[in-house]
Amino acid sequence: MLSATELELLMQNVVFAHQETCQFRQENLQILRWETFTPEEMQSLQQKPMDQMWERCVCHITDAIQYIVEFAKRLSGFMDLNPNDQIVLLKAGAMELLLIRMSRAFNWYNSTVFFEGKYAQLELFHSLGCHDLISSMFEFCQSLCALNLSEHEMAFFSAMTLLDPSLHWLQERHKVDTLYRKIHLAFRNLLQRTHREFILTKLPEKEKLSSICQLHLEKLNIFRQMYPSIAWERFPPLYKELFI
Ligand code: MHQ
């Protein structure tokens, strides 16, 4: 199905697309890994009103999603899909890819995540009022970090998660399916060369990712019922386009 050169080009494409859009370089995230919030800073953030904290987090999430959209655009073949299918894939995949990327910004040793320049414990997000969502996000990162994925592997896992040919509403499913298969093949090839094939059976299941994304949509709905005008007027257009 693919020649050796095609495999090589595809591999470079996926890896570059990730590297060029990853927002924070792995080295920089590593350097800051032990910079955590002081108890005073934690307390002040925990006491913020719910709507303010939501707005702040949603803005950061939207920034990160802009990079994810850029990743998608750079994947060879994505821009050749029809615009409807591009949107279908991003609506379903943006949050899943954010979760995968979150694991790069997660310190496994003390369960903290990079937030506004430092590493934050789960309790910092208390005022959002969605403990179950945040704790499942943290749990997910904890288990993904345990696999110690390289940046190359992360790039492929993201591409395969995004190009899900099983999604409803796809108009040109065969195109997405062909793209998915090619990337899958290139991924296998990389893993063979690095003797890491075993991770294929250990990667998180699609259901796990989509259930966390579903929970995010449910929490957003609850928030919108409580603060309809905040969600409408202050959330960024891209966030609303994807999730509302
Ligand atoms: C990205 C950089 C990045 C940016 C933002 C659902 C909700 C209202 C709140 C980070 C979730 C709270 C997010 C900001 C919290 C878990 C969110 C708020 C990788 C991901 C990362 C680090 C996001 C991770 C999840 C954060 C901390 O390149």
PDB file of C-alpha atoms and ligand atoms in Angstrom:
ATOM      1  CA  MET A   1       0.000   0.000   0.000  1.00  0.00           C
ATOM      2  CA  LEU A   2       2.898   2.377   0.777  1.00  0.00           C
ATOM      3  CA  SER A   3       6.479   2.413  -0.476  1.00  0.00           C
ATOM      4  CA  ALA A   4       9.388   2.863   1.905  1.00  0.00           C
ATOM      5  CA  THR A   5       9.815   6.459   0.785  1.00  0.00           C
ATOM      6  CA  GLU A   6       6.134   7.208   1.263  1.00  0.00           C
ATOM      7  CA  LEU A   7       6.294   5.735   4.769  1.00  0.00           C
ATOM      8  CA  GLU A   8       9.324   7.856   5.559  1.00  0.00           C
ATOM      9  CA  LEU A   9       7.681  11.047   4.253  1.00  0.00           C
ATOM     10  CA  LEU A  10       4.493  10.356   6.161  1.00  0.00           C
ATOM     11  CA  MET A  11       6.428   9.774   9.344  1.00  0.00           C
ATOM     12  CA  GLN A  12       8.278  13.064   8.937  1.00  0.00           C
ATOM     13  CA  ASN A  13       5.034  14.850   8.202  1.00  0.00           C
ATOM     14  CA  VAL A  14       3.293  13.617  11.358  1.00  0.00           C
ATOM     15  CA  VAL A  15       6.305  14.288  13.569  1.00  0.00           C
ATOM     16  CA  PHE A  16       6.935  17.789  12.185  1.00  0.00           C
ATOM     17  CA  ALA A  17       3.260  18.700  12.383  1.00  0.00           C
ATOM     18  CA  HIS A  18       3.386  17.860  16.091  1.00  0.00           C
ATOM     19  CA  GLN A  19       6.730  19.502  16.805  1.00  0.00           C
ATOM     20  CA  GLU A  20       5.784  22.713  15.065  1.00  0.00           C
ATOM     21  CA  THR A  21       2.452  23.065  16.858  1.00  0.00           C
ATOM     22  CA  CYS A  22       3.096  21.683  20.314  1.00  0.00           C
ATOM     23  CA  GLN A  23       2.853  25.099  22.031  1.00  0.00           C
ATOM     24  CA  PHE A  24       5.353  24.242  24.769  1.00  0.00           C
ATOM     25  CA  ARG A  25       8.563  22.407  24.100  1.00  0.00           C
ATOM     26  CA  GLN A  26       9.108  19.291  26.152  1.00  0.00           C
ATOM     27  CA  GLU A  27      12.450  20.587  27.506  1.00  0.00           C
ATOM     28  CA  ASN A  28      10.835  23.766  28.834  1.00  0.00           C
ATOM     29  CA  LEU A  29       8.025  21.853  30.484  1.00  0.00           C
ATOM     30  CA  GLN A  30      10.632  19.601  32.108  1.00  0.00           C
ATOM     31  CA  ILE A  31      12.628  22.525  33.479  1.00  0.00           C
ATOM     32  CA  LEU A  32       9.565  23.979  35.202  1.00  0.00           C
ATOM     33  CA  ARG A  33       8.386  20.611  36.508  1.00  0.00           C
ATOM     34  CA  TRP A  34       9.022  21.356  40.173  1.00  0.00           C
ATOM     35  CA  GLU A  35       7.723  24.934  40.160  1.00  0.00           C
ATOM     36  CA  THR A  36       4.451  24.526  42.008  1.00  0.00           C
ATOM     37  CA  PHE A  37       1.880  26.951  43.377  1.00  0.00           C
ATOM     38  CA  THR A  38       2.316  28.094  46.975  1.00  0.00           C
ATOM     39  CA  PRO A  39      -0.509  27.308  49.411  1.00  0.00           C
ATOM     40  CA  GLU A  40      -1.437  31.032  49.418  1.00  0.00           C
ATOM     41  CA  GLU A  41      -1.673  31.157  45.626  1.00  0.00           C
ATOM     42  CA  MET A  42      -3.726  27.963  45.670  1.00  0.00           C
ATOM     43  CA  GLN A  43      -6.089  29.383  48.233  1.00  0.00           C
ATOM     44  CA  SER A  44      -6.621  32.589  46.328  1.00  0.00           C
ATOM     45  CA  LEU A  45      -7.408  30.703  43.104  1.00  0.00           C
ATOM     46  CA  GLN A  46      -9.709  28.308  44.936  1.00  0.00           C
ATOM     47  CA  GLN A  47     -11.707  31.258  46.236  1.00  0.00           C
ATOM     48  CA  LYS A  48     -12.269  32.799  42.821  1.00  0.00           C
ATOM     49  CA  PRO A  49     -15.913  32.921  41.743  1.00  0.00           C
ATOM     50  CA  MET A  50     -16.910  29.966  39.611  1.00  0.00           C
ATOM     51  CA  ASP A  51     -17.668  31.984  36.476  1.00  0.00           C
ATOM     52  CA  GLN A  52     -14.306  33.810  36.553  1.00  0.00           C
ATOM     53  CA  MET A  53     -12.374  30.586  36.885  1.00  0.00           C
ATOM     54  CA  TRP A  54     -14.354  28.962  34.073  1.00  0.00           C
ATOM     55  CA  GLU A  55     -13.718  31.895  31.776  1.00  0.00           C
ATOM     56  CA  ARG A  56     -10.007  31.781  32.549  1.00  0.00           C
ATOM     57  CA  CYS A  57      -9.699  28.035  31.969  1.00  0.00           C
ATOM     58  CA  VAL A  58     -11.797  28.116  28.812  1.00  0.00           C
ATOM     59  CA  CYS A  59      -9.518  30.821  27.386  1.00  0.00           C
ATOM     60  CA  HIS A  60      -6.425  28.709  28.054  1.00  0.00           C
ATOM     61  CA  ILE A  61      -8.100  25.633  26.598  1.00  0.00           C
ATOM     62  CA  THR A  62      -9.050  27.589  23.485  1.00  0.00           C
ATOM     63  CA  ASP A  63      -5.460  28.805  23.021  1.00  0.00           C
ATOM     64  CA  ALA A  64      -4.271  25.222  23.225  1.00  0.00           C
ATOM     65  CA  ILE A  65      -6.953  24.115  20.756  1.00  0.00           C
ATOM     66  CA  GLN A  66      -5.779  26.699  18.265  1.00  0.00           C
ATOM     67  CA  TYR A  67      -2.462  24.838  18.164  1.00  0.00           C
ATOM     68  CA  ILE A  68      -4.324  21.558  17.768  1.00  0.00           C
ATOM     69  CA  VAL A  69      -6.230  22.944  14.772  1.00  0.00           C
ATOM     70  CA  GLU A  70      -2.878  23.970  13.312  1.00  0.00           C
ATOM     71  CA  PHE A  71      -1.604  20.417  13.893  1.00  0.00           C
ATOM     72  CA  ALA A  72      -4.575  19.031  11.987  1.00  0.00           C
ATOM     73  CA  LYS A  73      -4.052  21.439   9.116  1.00  0.00           C
ATOM     74  CA  ARG A  74      -0.438  20.378   8.756  1.00  0.00           C
ATOM     75  CA  LEU A  75      -1.218  16.670   8.573  1.00  0.00           C
ATOM     76  CA  SER A  76      -0.900  15.672   4.962  1.00  0.00           C
ATOM     77  CA  GLY A  77      -4.321  14.917   3.554  1.00  0.00           C
ATOM     78  CA  PHE A  78      -6.364  16.722   6.214  1.00  0.00           C
ATOM     79  CA  MET A  79      -6.829  19.864   4.136  1.00  0.00           C
ATOM     80  CA  ASP A  80      -7.932  17.703   1.185  1.00  0.00           C
ATOM     81  CA  LEU A  81     -10.916  16.423   3.150  1.00  0.00           C
ATOM     82  CA  ASN A  82     -14.131  18.287   2.631  1.00  0.00           C
ATOM     83  CA  PRO A  83     -14.725  21.178   5.052  1.00  0.00           C
ATOM     84  CA  ASN A  84     -17.683  19.442   6.682  1.00  0.00           C
ATOM     85  CA  ASP A  85     -15.540  16.415   7.544  1.00  0.00           C
ATOM     86  CA  GLN A  86     -12.719  18.630   8.838  1.00  0.00           C
ATOM     87  CA  ILE A  87     -15.176  20.170  11.278  1.00  0.00           C
ATOM     88  CA  VAL A  88     -16.658  16.810  12.275  1.00  0.00           C
ATOM     89  CA  LEU A  89     -13.161  15.500  13.088  1.00  0.00           C
ATOM     90  CA  LEU A  90     -12.156  18.593  15.033  1.00  0.00           C
ATOM     91  CA  LYS A  91     -15.379  18.748  17.017  1.00  0.00           C
ATOM     92  CA  ALA A  92     -14.859  15.178  18.153  1.00  0.00           C
ATOM     93  CA  GLY A  93     -11.083  15.285  18.386  1.00  0.00           C
ATOM     94  CA  ALA A  94      -9.979  18.674  19.681  1.00  0.00           C
ATOM     95  CA  MET A  95     -10.654  17.874  23.331  1.00  0.00           C
ATOM     96  CA  GLU A  96      -9.223  14.353  22.972  1.00  0.00           C
ATOM     97  CA  LEU A  97      -6.003  15.772  21.591  1.00  0.00           C
ATOM     98  CA  LEU A  98      -5.938  18.348  24.383  1.00  0.00           C
ATOM     99  CA  LEU A  99      -6.024  15.471  26.861  1.00  0.00           C
ATOM    100  CA  ILE A 100      -3.205  13.686  25.078  1.00  0.00           C
ATOM    101  CA  ARG A 101      -1.185  16.897  25.040  1.00  0.00           C
ATOM    102  CA  MET A 102      -2.025  17.535  28.674  1.00  0.00           C
ATOM    103  CA  SER A 103       0.000  14.434  29.517  1.00  0.00           C
ATOM    104  CA  ARG A 104       3.111  16.194  28.153  1.00  0.00           C
ATOM    105  CA  ALA A 105       2.460  18.995  30.618  1.00  0.00           C
ATOM    106  CA  PHE A 106       1.787  16.646  33.507  1.00  0.00           C
ATOM    107  CA  ASN A 107       4.189  15.739  36.290  1.00  0.00           C
ATOM    108  CA  TRP A 108       3.553  12.099  37.073  1.00  0.00           C
ATOM    109  CA  TYR A 109       5.575  12.190  40.312  1.00  0.00           C
ATOM    110  CA  ASN A 110       3.324  14.635  42.130  1.00  0.00           C
ATOM    111  CA  SER A 111       0.190  14.674  39.918  1.00  0.00           C
ATOM    112  CA  THR A 112       0.395  18.284  38.881  1.00  0.00           C
ATOM    113  CA  VAL A 113      -0.360  19.981  35.572  1.00  0.00           C
ATOM    114  CA  PHE A 114       1.119  23.035  33.894  1.00  0.00           C
ATOM    115  CA  PHE A 115      -1.193  26.012  34.369  1.00  0.00           C
ATOM    116  CA  GLU A 116      -0.302  29.691  33.902  1.00  0.00           C
ATOM    117  CA  GLY A 117       3.432  29.126  34.168  1.00  0.00           C
ATOM    118  CA  LYS A 118       3.561  26.715  37.112  1.00  0.00           C
ATOM    119  CA  TYR A 119       2.465  23.225  38.038  1.00  0.00           C
ATOM    120  CA  ALA A 120      -0.920  22.920  39.724  1.00  0.00           C
ATOM    121  CA  GLN A 121      -2.527  20.224  41.822  1.00  0.00           C
ATOM    122  CA  LEU A 122      -6.054  19.128  41.078  1.00  0.00           C
ATOM    123  CA  GLU A 123      -7.384  21.027  44.117  1.00  0.00           C
ATOM    124  CA  LEU A 124      -6.445  24.308  42.460  1.00  0.00           C
ATOM    125  CA  PHE A 125      -9.415  23.883  40.112  1.00  0.00           C
ATOM    126  CA  HIS A 126     -11.859  23.482  42.984  1.00  0.00           C
ATOM    127  CA  SER A 127     -13.939  26.566  42.191  1.00  0.00           C
ATOM    128  CA  LEU A 128     -14.890  25.218  38.738  1.00  0.00           C
ATOM    129  CA  GLY A 129     -17.290  22.906  40.512  1.00  0.00           C
ATOM    130  CA  CYS A 130     -16.506  19.873  38.383  1.00  0.00           C
ATOM    131  CA  HIS A 131     -14.323  17.660  40.516  1.00  0.00           C
ATOM    132  CA  ASP A 132     -15.267  14.459  38.664  1.00  0.00           C
ATOM    133  CA  LEU A 133     -14.202  15.899  35.301  1.00  0.00           C
ATOM    134  CA  ILE A 134     -10.904  17.271  36.586  1.00  0.00           C
ATOM    135  CA  SER A 135     -10.079  14.093  38.457  1.00  0.00           C
ATOM    136  CA  SER A 136     -10.768  11.930  35.425  1.00  0.00           C
ATOM    137  CA  MET A 137      -8.525  14.210  33.361  1.00  0.00           C
ATOM    138  CA  PHE A 138      -5.761  13.837  35.940  1.00  0.00           C
ATOM    139  CA  GLU A 139      -6.248  10.083  36.159  1.00  0.00           C
ATOM    140  CA  PHE A 140      -6.064   9.797  32.390  1.00  0.00           C
ATOM    141  CA  CYS A 141      -2.753  11.700  32.322  1.00  0.00           C
ATOM    142  CA  GLN A 142      -1.410   9.623  35.171  1.00  0.00           C
ATOM    143  CA  SER A 143      -1.978   6.442  33.165  1.00  0.00           C
ATOM    144  CA  LEU A 144      -0.800   7.850  29.827  1.00  0.00           C
ATOM    145  CA  CYS A 145       2.394   9.178  31.427  1.00  0.00           C
ATOM    146  CA  ALA A 146       3.135   5.693  32.702  1.00  0.00           C
ATOM    147  CA  LEU A 147       3.694   4.619  29.065  1.00  0.00           C
ATOM    148  CA  ASN A 148       6.497   7.159  28.702  1.00  0.00           C
ATOM    149  CA  LEU A 149       5.576   8.018  25.126  1.00  0.00           C
ATOM    150  CA  SER A 150       8.242   9.718  23.038  1.00  0.00           C
ATOM    151  CA  GLU A 151       7.304  12.880  21.160  1.00  0.00           C
ATOM    152  CA  HIS A 152       7.188  10.806  17.957  1.00  0.00           C
ATOM    153  CA  GLU A 153       4.756   8.356  19.520  1.00  0.00           C
ATOM    154  CA  MET A 154       2.677  11.194  20.924  1.00  0.00           C
ATOM    155  CA  ALA A 155       2.482  12.711  17.434  1.00  0.00           C
ATOM    156  CA  PHE A 156       1.189   9.458  15.934  1.00  0.00           C
ATOM    157  CA  PHE A 157      -1.233   8.746  18.737  1.00  0.00           C
ATOM    158  CA  SER A 158      -2.665  12.260  18.277  1.00  0.00           C
ATOM    159  CA  ALA A 159      -2.976  11.889  14.493  1.00  0.00           C
ATOM    160  CA  MET A 160      -4.737   8.534  14.810  1.00  0.00           C
ATOM    161  CA  THR A 161      -7.072   9.837  17.485  1.00  0.00           C
ATOM    162  CA  LEU A 162      -8.028  12.785  15.296  1.00  0.00           C
ATOM    163  CA  LEU A 163      -8.584  10.816  12.080  1.00  0.00           C
ATOM    164  CA  ASP A 164     -11.318   8.578  13.424  1.00  0.00           C
ATOM    165  CA  PRO A 165     -13.053   6.973  10.424  1.00  0.00           C
ATOM    166  CA  SER A 166     -15.841   5.565  12.573  1.00  0.00           C
ATOM    167  CA  LEU A 167     -17.410   8.958  13.345  1.00  0.00           C
ATOM    168  CA  HIS A 168     -21.017   9.625  12.373  1.00  0.00           C
ATOM    169  CA  TRP A 169     -21.695  12.480   9.967  1.00  0.00           C
ATOM    170  CA  LEU A 170     -18.567  11.945   7.865  1.00  0.00           C
ATOM    171  CA  GLN A 171     -19.437  12.510   4.209  1.00  0.00           C
ATOM    172  CA  GLU A 172     -16.274  11.027   2.706  1.00  0.00           C
ATOM    173  CA  ARG A 173     -15.541   8.277   5.194  1.00  0.00           C
ATOM    174  CA  HIS A 174     -13.340   6.355   2.759  1.00  0.00           C
ATOM    175  CA  LYS A 175     -10.944   9.302   2.531  1.00  0.00           C
ATOM    176  CA  VAL A 176     -10.584   9.516   6.316  1.00  0.00           C
ATOM    177  CA  ASP A 177     -10.264   5.750   6.461  1.00  0.00           C
ATOM    178  CA  THR A 178      -7.443   5.686   3.882  1.00  0.00           C
ATOM    179  CA  LEU A 179      -5.592   8.432   5.738  1.00  0.00           C
ATOM    180  CA  TYR A 180      -6.055   6.621   9.043  1.00  0.00           C
ATOM    181  CA  ARG A 181      -4.709   3.361   7.631  1.00  0.00           C
ATOM    182  CA  LYS A 182      -1.637   5.029   6.175  1.00  0.00           C
ATOM    183  CA  ILE A 183      -0.801   6.720   9.442  1.00  0.00           C
ATOM    184  CA  HIS A 184      -1.417   3.512  11.337  1.00  0.00           C
ATOM    185  CA  LEU A 185       1.028   1.729   9.040  1.00  0.00           C
ATOM    186  CA  ALA A 186       3.678   4.405   9.507  1.00  0.00           C
ATOM    187  CA  PHE A 187       3.161   4.198  13.291  1.00  0.00           C
ATOM    188  CA  ARG A 188       3.638   0.409  13.295  1.00  0.00           C
ATOM    189  CA  ASN A 189       6.740   0.843  11.214  1.00  0.00           C
ATOM    190  CA  LEU A 190       8.197   3.340  13.683  1.00  0.00           C
ATOM    191  CA  LEU A 191       7.368   1.066  16.633  1.00  0.00           C
ATOM    192  CA  GLN A 192       8.972  -1.937  14.934  1.00  0.00           C
ATOM    193  CA  ARG A 193      12.149  -0.015  14.400  1.00  0.00           C
ATOM    194  CA  THR A 194      12.255   1.160  18.012  1.00  0.00           C
ATOM    195  CA  HIS A 195      11.090  -2.179  19.507  1.00  0.00           C
ATOM    196  CA  ARG A 196       8.126  -0.491  21.139  1.00  0.00           C
ATOM    197  CA  GLU A 197       5.280  -2.457  19.508  1.00  0.00           C
ATOM    198  CA  PHE A 198       3.957  -3.459  22.905  1.00  0.00           C
ATOM    199  CA  ILE A 199       2.613   0.040  23.501  1.00  0.00           C
ATOM    200  CA  LEU A 200      -0.098  -0.512  20.859  1.00  0.00           C
ATOM    201  CA  THR A 201      -1.957  -2.751  23.277  1.00  0.00           C
ATOM    202  CA  LYS A 202      -1.447  -0.350  26.162  1.00  0.00           C
ATOM    203  CA  LEU A 203      -2.618   2.904  24.631  1.00  0.00           C
ATOM    204  CA  PRO A 204      -5.826   4.203  26.235  1.00  0.00           C
ATOM    205  CA  GLU A 205      -9.034   3.030  24.602  1.00  0.00           C
ATOM    206  CA  LYS A 206     -11.022   5.379  22.414  1.00  0.00           C
ATOM    207  CA  GLU A 207     -13.964   4.957  24.809  1.00  0.00           C
ATOM    208  CA  LYS A 208     -11.923   6.296  27.708  1.00  0.00           C
ATOM    209  CA  LEU A 209     -11.033   9.473  25.822  1.00  0.00           C
ATOM    210  CA  SER A 210     -14.528  10.059  24.500  1.00  0.00           C
ATOM    211  CA  SER A 211     -16.131   9.528  27.894  1.00  0.00           C
ATOM    212  CA  ILE A 212     -13.987  12.298  29.396  1.00  0.00           C
ATOM    213  CA  CYS A 213     -14.883  14.569  26.492  1.00  0.00           C
ATOM    214  CA  GLN A 214     -18.554  13.747  27.043  1.00  0.00           C
ATOM    215  CA  LEU A 215     -18.169  14.707  30.688  1.00  0.00           C
ATOM    216  CA  HIS A 216     -16.654  18.037  29.613  1.00  0.00           C
ATOM    217  CA  LEU A 217     -19.728  18.724  27.445  1.00  0.00           C
ATOM    218  CA  GLU A 218     -22.038  17.845  30.333  1.00  0.00           C
ATOM    219  CA  LYS A 219     -20.200  20.176  32.726  1.00  0.00           C
ATOM    220  CA  LEU A 220     -20.253  22.927  30.144  1.00  0.00           C
ATOM    221  CA  ASN A 221     -24.016  22.489  29.810  1.00  0.00           C
ATOM    222  CA  ILE A 222     -24.505  22.778  33.546  1.00  0.00           C
ATOM    223  CA  PHE A 223     -22.335  25.897  33.585  1.00  0.00           C
ATOM    224  CA  ARG A 224     -24.314  27.414  30.710  1.00  0.00           C
ATOM    225  CA  GLN A 225     -27.544  26.921  32.569  1.00  0.00           C
ATOM    226  CA  MET A 226     -26.112  28.715  35.599  1.00  0.00           C
ATOM    227  CA  TYR A 227     -24.402  31.553  33.701  1.00  0.00           C
ATOM    228  CA  PRO A 228     -25.947  31.757  30.226  1.00  0.00           C
ATOM    229  CA  SER A 229     -24.646  35.252  29.453  1.00  0.00           C
ATOM    230  CA  ILE A 230     -21.047  34.517  30.500  1.00  0.00           C
ATOM    231  CA  ALA A 231     -20.898  31.488  28.243  1.00  0.00           C
ATOM    232  CA  TRP A 232     -22.455  33.415  25.410  1.00  0.00           C
ATOM    233  CA  GLU A 233     -20.572  36.702  25.674  1.00  0.00           C
ATOM    234  CA  ARG A 234     -17.205  35.847  27.152  1.00  0.00           C
ATOM    235  CA  PHE A 235     -16.230  32.429  25.830  1.00  0.00           C
ATOM    236  CA  PRO A 236     -14.062  32.587  22.699  1.00  0.00           C
ATOM    237  CA  PRO A 237     -15.814  31.934  19.360  1.00  0.00           C
ATOM    238  CA  LEU A 238     -13.689  28.863  18.584  1.00  0.00           C
ATOM    239  CA  TYR A 239     -14.638  27.219  21.881  1.00  0.00           C
ATOM    240  CA  LYS A 240     -18.313  27.920  21.239  1.00  0.00           C
ATOM    241  CA  GLU A 241     -18.079  26.656  17.687  1.00  0.00           C
ATOM    242  CA  LEU A 242     -16.609  23.345  18.823  1.00  0.00           C
ATOM    243  CA  PHE A 243     -18.568  22.656  21.990  1.00  0.00           C
ATOM    244  CA  ILE A 244     -21.824  24.608  22.050  1.00  0.00           C
TER     245      ILE A 244
HETATM  246  C1  MHQ B   1      -1.507  22.387  26.104  1.00  0.00           C
HETATM  247  C2  MHQ B   1      -1.397  23.561  27.058  1.00  0.00           C
HETATM  248  C3  MHQ B   1      -2.528  23.545  28.047  1.00  0.00           C
HETATM  249  C4  MHQ B   1      -3.277  24.665  28.183  1.00  0.00           C
HETATM  250  C5  MHQ B   1      -4.403  24.786  29.103  1.00  0.00           C
HETATM  251  C6  MHQ B   1     -12.993  22.090  31.529  1.00  0.00           C
HETATM  252  C7  MHQ B   1     -12.561  23.192  32.390  1.00  0.00           C
HETATM  253  C8  MHQ B   1     -13.484  24.342  32.503  1.00  0.00           C
HETATM  254  C9  MHQ B   1     -11.424  23.196  33.085  1.00  0.00           C
HETATM  255  C10 MHQ B   1      -4.441  23.694  30.184  1.00  0.00           C
HETATM  256  C11 MHQ B   1     -10.318  22.221  33.108  1.00  0.00           C
HETATM  257  C12 MHQ B   1      -9.271  22.732  34.095  1.00  0.00           C
HETATM  258  C13 MHQ B   1      -5.821  23.661  30.845  1.00  0.00           C
HETATM  259  C14 MHQ B   1      -6.339  24.918  31.512  1.00  0.00           C
HETATM  260  C15 MHQ B   1      -7.840  22.303  33.783  1.00  0.00           C
HETATM  261  C16 MHQ B   1      -7.698  20.813  33.903  1.00  0.00           C
HETATM  262  C17 MHQ B   1      -7.375  22.866  32.419  1.00  0.00           C
HETATM  263  C18 MHQ B   1      -7.436  24.416  32.448  1.00  0.00           C
HETATM  264  C19 MHQ B   1      -1.572  21.096  26.882  1.00  0.00           C
HETATM  265  C20 MHQ B   1      -2.754  21.127  27.831  1.00  0.00           C
HETATM  266  C21 MHQ B   1      -2.768  22.302  28.804  1.00  0.00           C
HETATM  267  C22 MHQ B   1      -1.653  22.130  29.828  1.00  0.00           C
HETATM  268  C23 MHQ B   1      -4.181  22.347  29.488  1.00  0.00           C
HETATM  269  C24 MHQ B   1      -4.380  21.187  30.478  1.00  0.00           C
HETATM  270  C25 MHQ B   1      -5.716  21.243  31.234  1.00  0.00           C
HETATM  271  C26 MHQ B   1      -5.936  22.580  31.936  1.00  0.00           C
HETATM  272  C27 MHQ B   1      -4.933  22.783  33.060  1.00  0.00           C
HETATM  273  O1  MHQ B   1      -0.417  22.375  25.215  1.00  0.00           O
END
